[in-house]
Tab-separated table of C-alpha atoms in Angstrom:
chain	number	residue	atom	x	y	z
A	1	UNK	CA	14.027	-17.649	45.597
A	2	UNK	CA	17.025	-18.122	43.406
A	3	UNK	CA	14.805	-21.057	41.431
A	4	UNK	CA	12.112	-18.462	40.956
A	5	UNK	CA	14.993	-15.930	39.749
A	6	UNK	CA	16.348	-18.635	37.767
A	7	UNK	CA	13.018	-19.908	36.005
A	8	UNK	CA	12.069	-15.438	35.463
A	9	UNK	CA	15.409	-15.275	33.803
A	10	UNK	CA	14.592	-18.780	31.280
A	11	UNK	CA	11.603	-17.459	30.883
A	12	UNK	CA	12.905	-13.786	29.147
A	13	UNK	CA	15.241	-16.106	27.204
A	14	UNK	CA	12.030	-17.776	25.073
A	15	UNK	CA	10.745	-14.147	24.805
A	16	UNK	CA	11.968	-12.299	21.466
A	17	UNK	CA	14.180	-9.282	21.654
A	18	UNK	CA	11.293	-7.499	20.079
A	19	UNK	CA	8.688	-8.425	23.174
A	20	UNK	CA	11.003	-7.973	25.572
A	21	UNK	CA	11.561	-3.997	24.139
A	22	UNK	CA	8.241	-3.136	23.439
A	23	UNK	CA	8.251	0.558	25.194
A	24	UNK	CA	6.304	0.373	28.103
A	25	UNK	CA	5.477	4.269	28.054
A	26	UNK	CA	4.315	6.586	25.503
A	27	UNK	CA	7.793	8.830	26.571
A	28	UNK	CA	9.398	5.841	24.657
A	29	UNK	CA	7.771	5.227	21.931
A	30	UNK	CA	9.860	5.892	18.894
A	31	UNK	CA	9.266	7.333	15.366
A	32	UNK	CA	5.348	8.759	15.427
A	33	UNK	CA	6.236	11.797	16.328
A	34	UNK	CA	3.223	12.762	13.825
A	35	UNK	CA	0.859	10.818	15.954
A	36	UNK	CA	2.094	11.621	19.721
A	37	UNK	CA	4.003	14.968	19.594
A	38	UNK	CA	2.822	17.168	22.393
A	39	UNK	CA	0.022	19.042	20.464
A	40	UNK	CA	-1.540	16.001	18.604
A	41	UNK	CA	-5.141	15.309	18.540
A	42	UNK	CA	-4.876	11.732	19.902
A	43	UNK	CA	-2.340	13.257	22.500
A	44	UNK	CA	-4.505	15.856	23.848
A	45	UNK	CA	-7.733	13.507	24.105
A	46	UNK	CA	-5.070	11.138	26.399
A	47	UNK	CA	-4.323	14.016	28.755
A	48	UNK	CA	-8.502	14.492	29.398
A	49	UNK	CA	-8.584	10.479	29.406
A	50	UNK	CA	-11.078	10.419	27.144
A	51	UNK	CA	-11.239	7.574	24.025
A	52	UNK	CA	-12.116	7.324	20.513
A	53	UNK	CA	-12.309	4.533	18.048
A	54	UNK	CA	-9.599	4.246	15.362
A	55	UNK	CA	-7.819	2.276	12.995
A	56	UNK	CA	-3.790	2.464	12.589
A	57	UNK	CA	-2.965	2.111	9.400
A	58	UNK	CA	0.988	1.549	8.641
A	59	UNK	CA	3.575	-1.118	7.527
A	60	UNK	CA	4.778	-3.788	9.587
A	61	UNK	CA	6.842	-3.104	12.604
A	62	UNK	CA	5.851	0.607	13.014
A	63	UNK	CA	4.562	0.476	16.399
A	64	UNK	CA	-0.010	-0.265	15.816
A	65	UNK	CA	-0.004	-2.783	18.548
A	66	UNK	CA	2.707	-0.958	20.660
A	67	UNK	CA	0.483	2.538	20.489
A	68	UNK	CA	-2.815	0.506	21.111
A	69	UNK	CA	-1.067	-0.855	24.552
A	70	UNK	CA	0.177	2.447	25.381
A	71	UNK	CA	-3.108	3.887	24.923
A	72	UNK	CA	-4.944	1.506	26.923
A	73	UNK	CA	-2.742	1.821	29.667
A	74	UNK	CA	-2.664	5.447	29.992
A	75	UNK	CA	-6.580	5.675	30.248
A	76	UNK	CA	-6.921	2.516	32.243
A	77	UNK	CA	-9.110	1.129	29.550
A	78	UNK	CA	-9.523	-3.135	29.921
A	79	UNK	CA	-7.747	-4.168	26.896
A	80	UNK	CA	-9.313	-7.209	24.854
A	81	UNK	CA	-6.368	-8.469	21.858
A	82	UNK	CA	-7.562	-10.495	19.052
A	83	UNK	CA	-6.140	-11.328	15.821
A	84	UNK	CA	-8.320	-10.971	12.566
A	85	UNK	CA	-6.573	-14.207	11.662
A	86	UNK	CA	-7.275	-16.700	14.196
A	87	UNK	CA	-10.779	-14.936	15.574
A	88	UNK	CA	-14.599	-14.425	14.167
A	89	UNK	CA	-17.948	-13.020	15.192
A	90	UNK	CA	-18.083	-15.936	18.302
A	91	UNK	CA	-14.518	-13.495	19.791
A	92	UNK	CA	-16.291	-10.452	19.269
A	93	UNK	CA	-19.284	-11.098	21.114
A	94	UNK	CA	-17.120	-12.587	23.701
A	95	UNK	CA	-14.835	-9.238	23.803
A	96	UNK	CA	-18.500	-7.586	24.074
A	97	UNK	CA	-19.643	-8.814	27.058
A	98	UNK	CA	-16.568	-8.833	28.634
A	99	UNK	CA	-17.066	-5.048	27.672
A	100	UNK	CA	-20.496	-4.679	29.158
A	101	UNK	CA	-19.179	-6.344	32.320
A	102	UNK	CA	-16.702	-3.694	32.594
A	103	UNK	CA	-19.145	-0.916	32.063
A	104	UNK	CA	-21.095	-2.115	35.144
A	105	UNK	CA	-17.937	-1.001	37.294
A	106	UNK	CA	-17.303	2.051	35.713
A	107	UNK	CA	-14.574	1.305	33.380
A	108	UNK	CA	-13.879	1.271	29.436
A	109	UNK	CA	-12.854	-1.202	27.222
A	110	UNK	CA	-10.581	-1.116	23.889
A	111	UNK	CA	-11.012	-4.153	21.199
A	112	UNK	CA	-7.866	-3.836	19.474
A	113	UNK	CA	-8.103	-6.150	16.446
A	114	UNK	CA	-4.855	-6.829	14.899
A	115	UNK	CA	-4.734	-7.438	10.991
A	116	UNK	CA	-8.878	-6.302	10.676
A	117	UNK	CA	-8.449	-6.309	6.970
A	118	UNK	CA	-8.696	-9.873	7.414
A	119	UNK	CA	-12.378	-9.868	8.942
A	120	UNK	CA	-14.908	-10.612	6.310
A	121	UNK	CA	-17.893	-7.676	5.647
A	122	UNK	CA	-19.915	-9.981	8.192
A	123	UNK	CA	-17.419	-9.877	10.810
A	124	UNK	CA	-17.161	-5.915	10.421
A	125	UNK	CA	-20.838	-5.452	10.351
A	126	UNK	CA	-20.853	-6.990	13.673
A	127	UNK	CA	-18.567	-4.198	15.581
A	128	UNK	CA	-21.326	-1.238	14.558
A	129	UNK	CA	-23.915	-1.666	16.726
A	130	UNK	CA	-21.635	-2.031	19.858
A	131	UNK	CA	-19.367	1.328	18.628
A	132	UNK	CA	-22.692	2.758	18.145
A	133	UNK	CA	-23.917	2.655	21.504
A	134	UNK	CA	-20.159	2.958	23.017
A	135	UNK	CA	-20.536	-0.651	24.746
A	136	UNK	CA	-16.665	-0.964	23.486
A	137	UNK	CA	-14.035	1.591	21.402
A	138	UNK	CA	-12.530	-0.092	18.091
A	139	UNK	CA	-8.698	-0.233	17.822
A	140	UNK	CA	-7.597	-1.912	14.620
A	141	UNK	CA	-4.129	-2.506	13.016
A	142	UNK	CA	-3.674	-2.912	9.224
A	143	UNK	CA	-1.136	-2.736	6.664
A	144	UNK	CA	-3.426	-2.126	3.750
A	145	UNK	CA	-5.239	0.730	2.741
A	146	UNK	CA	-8.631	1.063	4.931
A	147	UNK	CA	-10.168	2.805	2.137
A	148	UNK	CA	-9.861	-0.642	0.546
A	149	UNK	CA	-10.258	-3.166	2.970
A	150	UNK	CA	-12.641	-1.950	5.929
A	151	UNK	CA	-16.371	-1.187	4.900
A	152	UNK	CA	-17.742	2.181	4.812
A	153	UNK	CA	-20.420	1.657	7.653
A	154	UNK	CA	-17.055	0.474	10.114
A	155	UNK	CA	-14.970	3.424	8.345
A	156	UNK	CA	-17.394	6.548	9.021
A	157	UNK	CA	-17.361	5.212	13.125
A	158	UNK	CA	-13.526	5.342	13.514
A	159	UNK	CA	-10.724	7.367	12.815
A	160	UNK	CA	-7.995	6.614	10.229
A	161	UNK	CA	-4.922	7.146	11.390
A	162	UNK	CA	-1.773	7.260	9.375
A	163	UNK	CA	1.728	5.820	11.184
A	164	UNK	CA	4.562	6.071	9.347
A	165	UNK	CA	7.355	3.734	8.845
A	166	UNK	CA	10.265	4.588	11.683
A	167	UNK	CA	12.292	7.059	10.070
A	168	UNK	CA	16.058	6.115	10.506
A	169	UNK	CA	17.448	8.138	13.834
A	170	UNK	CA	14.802	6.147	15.569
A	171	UNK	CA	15.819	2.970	14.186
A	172	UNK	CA	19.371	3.963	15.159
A	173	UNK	CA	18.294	4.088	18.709
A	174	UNK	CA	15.808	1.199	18.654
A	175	UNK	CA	19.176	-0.710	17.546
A	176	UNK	CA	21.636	0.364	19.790
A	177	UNK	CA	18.984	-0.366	22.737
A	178	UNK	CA	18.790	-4.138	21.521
A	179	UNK	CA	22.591	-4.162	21.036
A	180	UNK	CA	23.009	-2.741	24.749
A	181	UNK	CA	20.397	-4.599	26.531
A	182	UNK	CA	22.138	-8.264	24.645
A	183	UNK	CA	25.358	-6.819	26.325
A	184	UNK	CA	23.980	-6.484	29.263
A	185	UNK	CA	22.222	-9.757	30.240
A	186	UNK	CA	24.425	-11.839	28.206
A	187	UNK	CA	28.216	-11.183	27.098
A	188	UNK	CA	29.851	-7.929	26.450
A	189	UNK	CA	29.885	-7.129	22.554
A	190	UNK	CA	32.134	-5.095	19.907
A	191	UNK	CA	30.295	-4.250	16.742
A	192	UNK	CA	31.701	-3.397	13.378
A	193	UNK	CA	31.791	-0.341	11.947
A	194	UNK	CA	28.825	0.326	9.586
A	195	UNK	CA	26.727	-2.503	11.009
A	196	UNK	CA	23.750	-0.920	12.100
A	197	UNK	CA	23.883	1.137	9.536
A	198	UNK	CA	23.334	-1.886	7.704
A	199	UNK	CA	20.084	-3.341	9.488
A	200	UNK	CA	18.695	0.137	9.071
A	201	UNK	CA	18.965	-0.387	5.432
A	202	UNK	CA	17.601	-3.920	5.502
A	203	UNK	CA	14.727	-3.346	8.156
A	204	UNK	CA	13.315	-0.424	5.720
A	205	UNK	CA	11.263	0.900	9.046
A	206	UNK	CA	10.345	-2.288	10.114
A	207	UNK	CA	11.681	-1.885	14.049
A	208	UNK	CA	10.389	-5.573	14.668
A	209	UNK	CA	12.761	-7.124	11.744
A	210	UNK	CA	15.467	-4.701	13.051
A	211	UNK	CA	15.422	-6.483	16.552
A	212	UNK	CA	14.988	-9.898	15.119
A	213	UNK	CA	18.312	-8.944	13.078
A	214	UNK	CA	19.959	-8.052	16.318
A	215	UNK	CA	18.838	-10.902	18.354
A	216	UNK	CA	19.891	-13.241	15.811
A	217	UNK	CA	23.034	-11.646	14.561
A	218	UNK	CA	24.490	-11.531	18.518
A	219	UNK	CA	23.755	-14.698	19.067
A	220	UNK	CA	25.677	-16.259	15.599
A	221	UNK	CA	28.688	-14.323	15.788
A	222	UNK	CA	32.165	-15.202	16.356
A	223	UNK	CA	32.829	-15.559	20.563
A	224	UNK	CA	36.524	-14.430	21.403
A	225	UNK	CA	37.683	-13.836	25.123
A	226	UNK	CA	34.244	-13.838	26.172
A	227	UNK	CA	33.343	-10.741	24.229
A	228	UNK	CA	31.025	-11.322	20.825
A	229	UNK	CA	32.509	-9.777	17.730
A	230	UNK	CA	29.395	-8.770	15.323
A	231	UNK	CA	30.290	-7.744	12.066
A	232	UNK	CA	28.551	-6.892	8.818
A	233	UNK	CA	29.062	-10.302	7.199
A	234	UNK	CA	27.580	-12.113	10.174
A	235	UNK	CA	24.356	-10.147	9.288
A	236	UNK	CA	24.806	-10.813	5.355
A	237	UNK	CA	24.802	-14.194	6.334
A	238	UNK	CA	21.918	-14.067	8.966
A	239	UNK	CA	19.917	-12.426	6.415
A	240	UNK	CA	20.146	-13.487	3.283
A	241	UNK	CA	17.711	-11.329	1.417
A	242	UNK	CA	15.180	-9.256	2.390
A	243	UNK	CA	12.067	-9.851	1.326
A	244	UNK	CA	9.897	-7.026	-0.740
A	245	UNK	CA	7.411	-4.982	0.952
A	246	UNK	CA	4.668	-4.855	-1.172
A	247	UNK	CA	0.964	-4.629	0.309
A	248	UNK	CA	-1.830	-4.174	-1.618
A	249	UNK	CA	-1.635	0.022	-1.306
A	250	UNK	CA	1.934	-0.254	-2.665
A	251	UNK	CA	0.867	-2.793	-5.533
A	252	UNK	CA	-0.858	0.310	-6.538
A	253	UNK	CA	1.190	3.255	-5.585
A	254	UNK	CA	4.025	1.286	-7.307
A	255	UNK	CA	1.674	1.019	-10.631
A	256	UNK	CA	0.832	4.600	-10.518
A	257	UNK	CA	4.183	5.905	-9.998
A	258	UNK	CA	5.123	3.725	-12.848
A	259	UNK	CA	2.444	4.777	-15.318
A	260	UNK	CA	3.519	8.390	-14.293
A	261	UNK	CA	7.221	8.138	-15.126
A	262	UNK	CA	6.661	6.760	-17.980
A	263	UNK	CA	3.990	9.803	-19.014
A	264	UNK	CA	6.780	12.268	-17.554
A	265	UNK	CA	9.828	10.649	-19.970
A	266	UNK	CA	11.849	9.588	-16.838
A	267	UNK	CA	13.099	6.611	-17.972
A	268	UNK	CA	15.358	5.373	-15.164
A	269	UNK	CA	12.387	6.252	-12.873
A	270	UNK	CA	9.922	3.586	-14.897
A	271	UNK	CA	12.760	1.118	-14.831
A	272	UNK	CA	13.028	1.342	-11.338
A	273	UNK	CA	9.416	0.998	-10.551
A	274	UNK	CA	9.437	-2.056	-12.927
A	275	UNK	CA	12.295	-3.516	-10.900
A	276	UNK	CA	10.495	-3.178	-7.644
A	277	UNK	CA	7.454	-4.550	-8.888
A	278	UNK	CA	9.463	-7.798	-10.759
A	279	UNK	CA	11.002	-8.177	-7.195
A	280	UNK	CA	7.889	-8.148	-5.105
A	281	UNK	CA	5.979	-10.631	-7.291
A	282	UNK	CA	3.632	-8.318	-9.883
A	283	UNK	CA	2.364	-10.166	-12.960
A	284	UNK	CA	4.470	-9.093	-15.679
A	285	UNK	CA	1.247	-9.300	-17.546
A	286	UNK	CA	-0.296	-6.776	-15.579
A	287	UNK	CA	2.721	-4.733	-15.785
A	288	UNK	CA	2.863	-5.190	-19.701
A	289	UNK	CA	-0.896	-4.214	-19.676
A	290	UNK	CA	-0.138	-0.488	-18.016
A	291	UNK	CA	2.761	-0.393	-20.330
A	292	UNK	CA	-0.169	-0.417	-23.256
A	293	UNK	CA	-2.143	1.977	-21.388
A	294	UNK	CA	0.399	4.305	-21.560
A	295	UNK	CA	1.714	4.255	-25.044
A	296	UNK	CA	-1.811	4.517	-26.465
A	297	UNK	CA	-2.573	7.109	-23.549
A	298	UNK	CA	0.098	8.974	-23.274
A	299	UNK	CA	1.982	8.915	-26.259
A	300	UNK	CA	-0.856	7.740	-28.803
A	301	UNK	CA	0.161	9.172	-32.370
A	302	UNK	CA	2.727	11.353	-31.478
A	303	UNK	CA	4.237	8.040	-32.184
A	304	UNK	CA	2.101	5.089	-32.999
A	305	UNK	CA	5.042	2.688	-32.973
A	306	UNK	CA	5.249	3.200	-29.167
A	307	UNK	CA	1.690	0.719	-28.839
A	308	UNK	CA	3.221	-1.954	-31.070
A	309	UNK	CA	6.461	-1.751	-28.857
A	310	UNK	CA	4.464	-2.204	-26.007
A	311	UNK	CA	2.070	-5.310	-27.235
A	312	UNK	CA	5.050	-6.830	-28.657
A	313	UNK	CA	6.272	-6.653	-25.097
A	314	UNK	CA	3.463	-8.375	-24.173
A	315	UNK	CA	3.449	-10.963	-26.204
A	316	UNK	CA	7.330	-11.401	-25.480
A	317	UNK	CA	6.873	-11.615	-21.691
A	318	UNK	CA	3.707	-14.721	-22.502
A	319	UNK	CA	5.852	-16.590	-24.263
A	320	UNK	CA	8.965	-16.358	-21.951
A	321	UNK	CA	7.876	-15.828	-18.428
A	322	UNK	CA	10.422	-14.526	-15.786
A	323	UNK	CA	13.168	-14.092	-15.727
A	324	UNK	CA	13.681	-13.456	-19.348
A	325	UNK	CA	10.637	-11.550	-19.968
A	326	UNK	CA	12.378	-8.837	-17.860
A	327	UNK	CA	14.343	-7.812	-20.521
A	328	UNK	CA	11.589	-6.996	-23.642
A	329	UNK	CA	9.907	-5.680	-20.144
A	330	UNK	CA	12.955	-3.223	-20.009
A	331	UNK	CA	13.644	-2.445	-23.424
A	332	UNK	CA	9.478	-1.642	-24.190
A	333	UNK	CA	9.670	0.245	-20.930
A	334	UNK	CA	12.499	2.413	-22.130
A	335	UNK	CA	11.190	3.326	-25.331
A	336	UNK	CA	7.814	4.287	-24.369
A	337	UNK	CA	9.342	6.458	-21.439
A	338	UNK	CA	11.351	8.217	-24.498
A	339	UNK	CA	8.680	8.320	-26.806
A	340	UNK	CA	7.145	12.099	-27.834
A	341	UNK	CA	4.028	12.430	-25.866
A	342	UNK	CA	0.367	13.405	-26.861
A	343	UNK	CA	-2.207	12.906	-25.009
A	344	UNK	CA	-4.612	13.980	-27.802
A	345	UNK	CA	-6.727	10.108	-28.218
A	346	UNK	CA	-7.513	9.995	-24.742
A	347	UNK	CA	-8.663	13.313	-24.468
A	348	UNK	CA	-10.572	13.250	-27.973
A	349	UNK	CA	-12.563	10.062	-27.253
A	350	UNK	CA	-13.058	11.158	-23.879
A	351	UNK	CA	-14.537	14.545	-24.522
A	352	UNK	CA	-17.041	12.625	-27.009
A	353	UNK	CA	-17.898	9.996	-25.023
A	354	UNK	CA	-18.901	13.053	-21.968
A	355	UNK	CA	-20.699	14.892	-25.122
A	356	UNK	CA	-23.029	11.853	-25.246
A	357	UNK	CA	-23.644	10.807	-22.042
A	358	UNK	CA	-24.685	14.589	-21.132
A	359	UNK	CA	-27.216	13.620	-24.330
A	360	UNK	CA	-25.737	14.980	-27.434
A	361	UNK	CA	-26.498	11.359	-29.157
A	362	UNK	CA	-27.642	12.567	-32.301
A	363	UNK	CA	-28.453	10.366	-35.646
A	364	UNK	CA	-25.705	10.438	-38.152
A	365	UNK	CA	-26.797	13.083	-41.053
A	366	UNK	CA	-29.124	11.484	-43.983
A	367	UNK	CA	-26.597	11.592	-46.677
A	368	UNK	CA	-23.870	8.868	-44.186
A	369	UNK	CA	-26.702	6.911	-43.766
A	370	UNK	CA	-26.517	2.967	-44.719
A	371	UNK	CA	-27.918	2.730	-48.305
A	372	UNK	CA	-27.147	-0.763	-49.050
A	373	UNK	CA	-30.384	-2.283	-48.872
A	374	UNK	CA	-33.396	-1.889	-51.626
A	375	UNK	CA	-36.004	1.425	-50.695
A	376	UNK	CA	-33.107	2.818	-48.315
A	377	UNK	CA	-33.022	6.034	-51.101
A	378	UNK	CA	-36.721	6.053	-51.047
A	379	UNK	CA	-36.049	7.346	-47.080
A	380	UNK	CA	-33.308	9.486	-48.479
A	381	UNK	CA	-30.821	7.431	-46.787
A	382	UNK	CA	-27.491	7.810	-48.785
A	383	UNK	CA	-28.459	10.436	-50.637
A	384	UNK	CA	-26.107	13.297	-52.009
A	385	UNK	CA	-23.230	11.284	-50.365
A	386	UNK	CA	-19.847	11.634	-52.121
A	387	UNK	CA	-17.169	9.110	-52.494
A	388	UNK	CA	-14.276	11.092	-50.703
A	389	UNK	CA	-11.281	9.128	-53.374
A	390	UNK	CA	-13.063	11.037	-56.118
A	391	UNK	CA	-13.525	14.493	-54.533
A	392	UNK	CA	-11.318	14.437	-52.093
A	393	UNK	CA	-11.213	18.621	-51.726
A	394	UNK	CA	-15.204	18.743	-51.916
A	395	UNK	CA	-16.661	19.911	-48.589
A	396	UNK	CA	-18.953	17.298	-47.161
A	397	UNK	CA	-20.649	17.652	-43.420
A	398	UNK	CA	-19.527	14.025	-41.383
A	399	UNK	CA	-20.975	15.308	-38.119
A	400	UNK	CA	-24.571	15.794	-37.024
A	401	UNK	CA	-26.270	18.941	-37.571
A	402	UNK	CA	-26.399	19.926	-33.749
A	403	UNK	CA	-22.238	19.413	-33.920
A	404	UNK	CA	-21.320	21.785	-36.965
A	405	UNK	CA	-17.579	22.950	-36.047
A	406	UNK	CA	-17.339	21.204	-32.355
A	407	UNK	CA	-13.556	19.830	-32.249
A	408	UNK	CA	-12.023	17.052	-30.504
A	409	UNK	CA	-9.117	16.262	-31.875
A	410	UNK	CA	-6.681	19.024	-31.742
């Protein structure tokens, strides 16, 4: 008995902190309170034990797989687990009769695939027909944008649903369980004040890094009367640095909240952005290329110099890469953030351009016509055209008859 206590116990020692915490009840399960709160839709279908197929959509270490478990368990469902990674169509047909076979004794199955942004259009295609005719429910996990990454056929049989990274009370208590439940099973601990504090700042909502932090933390710091001594500079040490979050929805939130700061004249707010987006990895040549958009967009002529500040950053970050390219990066950045704004060229060319696609493409009037080749007057191309330098107060029409008086320029 005591080997079989003995080889439990080495066992739980391989596991991570993170596995071994995993809340084995929905009454424990942290930070959604958006998701499960006691009048939520997916709630409230759990309490009449019925199913539905969705996708979980959130950044790492928020809970998708933990809330797929949960939801399995309270409506009995067999649960299948597959990775989008490691699995193809060959799993899912596998998963599907495994499904069928529990249909013949009366009970449901989830598919939760983890990561499904990975599966190729192929692979998705091949979950419809089996949602269709409720064989299996769907339960995927993703960190990017669904809207993005799943296709539309797979999108209009599930529903999205949004978890948000844990907020920080949760992570505070998500913490102090790891800290307590190391205490317990190994030695007794003291831990500095302002430490988890400090992994709350570094996980950024990620509960899974905030237990690996823990875990590893405990177990490298300083051992004094049999009582571990975890400070803030063990951590710093454990840690090093913490690595960007940057999926493909931030790439883009982080570009658009850019381009907007830049268009509202917050300056520190663009500089910012541009930090976060040097530190997760962006091009700086795709970040030099919004920084164009902008100053012909959103400045344009209410100063022109603003575009050749902005290709001259351009040109500065080619020939110097990173780091140094940060810096023209900055100072282009700043100026076109501080620049007067007008957003009169985008809005003139635009309004044309919807003039003649709705069909207003009319010929330009006779007298603009090209007249530089011989019998081009004889068609009365050219004709009564004068040279603006020499009359430059005489009236002359430049638009087509059907656009007498229409303004786009303001």
């Amino acid at each position: 008995m005591n080997n079989l206590f003995t080889e439990l116990e080495n066992q739980n020692k391989q596991i991570p902190l993170a596995e071994l915490l995993r809340p084995k009840t929905l009454e424990e399960f942290l930070g959604q309170s958006n998701v499960i709160s006691q009048n939520s839709p997916i709630l409230n279908l759990l309490r009449t034990n019925r199913l539905f197929s969705m996708i979980f959509w959130g950044t790492p270490g928020c809970g998708k797989t933990t809330l797929a478990r949960l939801i399995a368990t309270k409506t009995n469902a067999n649960f299948i687990e597959i990775s989008a990674v490691t699995s193809g169509v060959k799993d899912i047909k596998d998963a599907v009769e495994n499904a069928k076979a529990s249909l013949r004794t009366g009970s449901k199955t989830i598919l939760f695939i983890d990561e499904i942004h990975r599966y190729s259009k192929t692979q998705q295609d091949a979950l419809l027909p089996h949602l269709e005719n409720g064989t299996l429910f769907l339960i995927g996990s993703t960190t990017e944008n669904p809207s993005f990454q799943v296709v539309p056929a797979l999108l209009s049989r599930v529903q999205v649903v949004r978890l948000n990274s844990i907020d920080d009370d949760s992570m505070n208590k998500i913490i102090k369980k790891g800290f307590a439940y190391l205490a317990k099973n190994y030695l007794p601990m003291d831990c500095e004040s302002g430490a988890i504090d400090f992994i709350i700042n570094l996980a950024r909502g990620d509960a899974r890094y905030a237990l690996n932090v823990v875990e590893n933390a405990y177990f490298a710091s300083d051992l004094k009367d049999n009582r571990r001594n975890l400070t803030v500079k063990i951590i710093e040490e454990i840690c090093q640095k913490r690595n960007t979050r940057y999926s493909q929805q931030e790439h883009y939130d982080c570009a658009s909240a850019f381009q907007k700061s830049l268009r509202g004249s917050d300056p520190d707010a663009a500089i910012y952005y541009l930090a976060k987006m040097i530190a997760a990895g962006e091009d700086p040549r795709f970040i030099a290329r919004r920084l164009i958009t902008c100053a012909a967009e959103d400045v344009g002529n209410a100063d022109p110099n603003a575009l050749n500040v902005a290709i001259n950053a351009y040109k500065a970050v080619e020939l110097l890469g990173l780091p140094e390219g940060r810096i023209p990066l900055a100072q282009a950045v700043i100026y076109v953030a501080r620049a007067k704004k007008s957003n009169e060229t985008v809005m003139a060319i635009d309004m044309a351009l919807a003039d003649i696609e709705a069909g207003n493409d009319f010929p330009p009037p006779m007298h603009l016509r090209d007249a530089h080749y011989k019998d081009a007057k004889n068609y009365g191309f050219g004709v009564g055209y004068i040279y603006s330098h020499n009359a430059p107060k005489e009236y002359q029409q430049f638009l087509p008859d059907e656009l007498v008086g229409k303004k786009y320029t303001k």
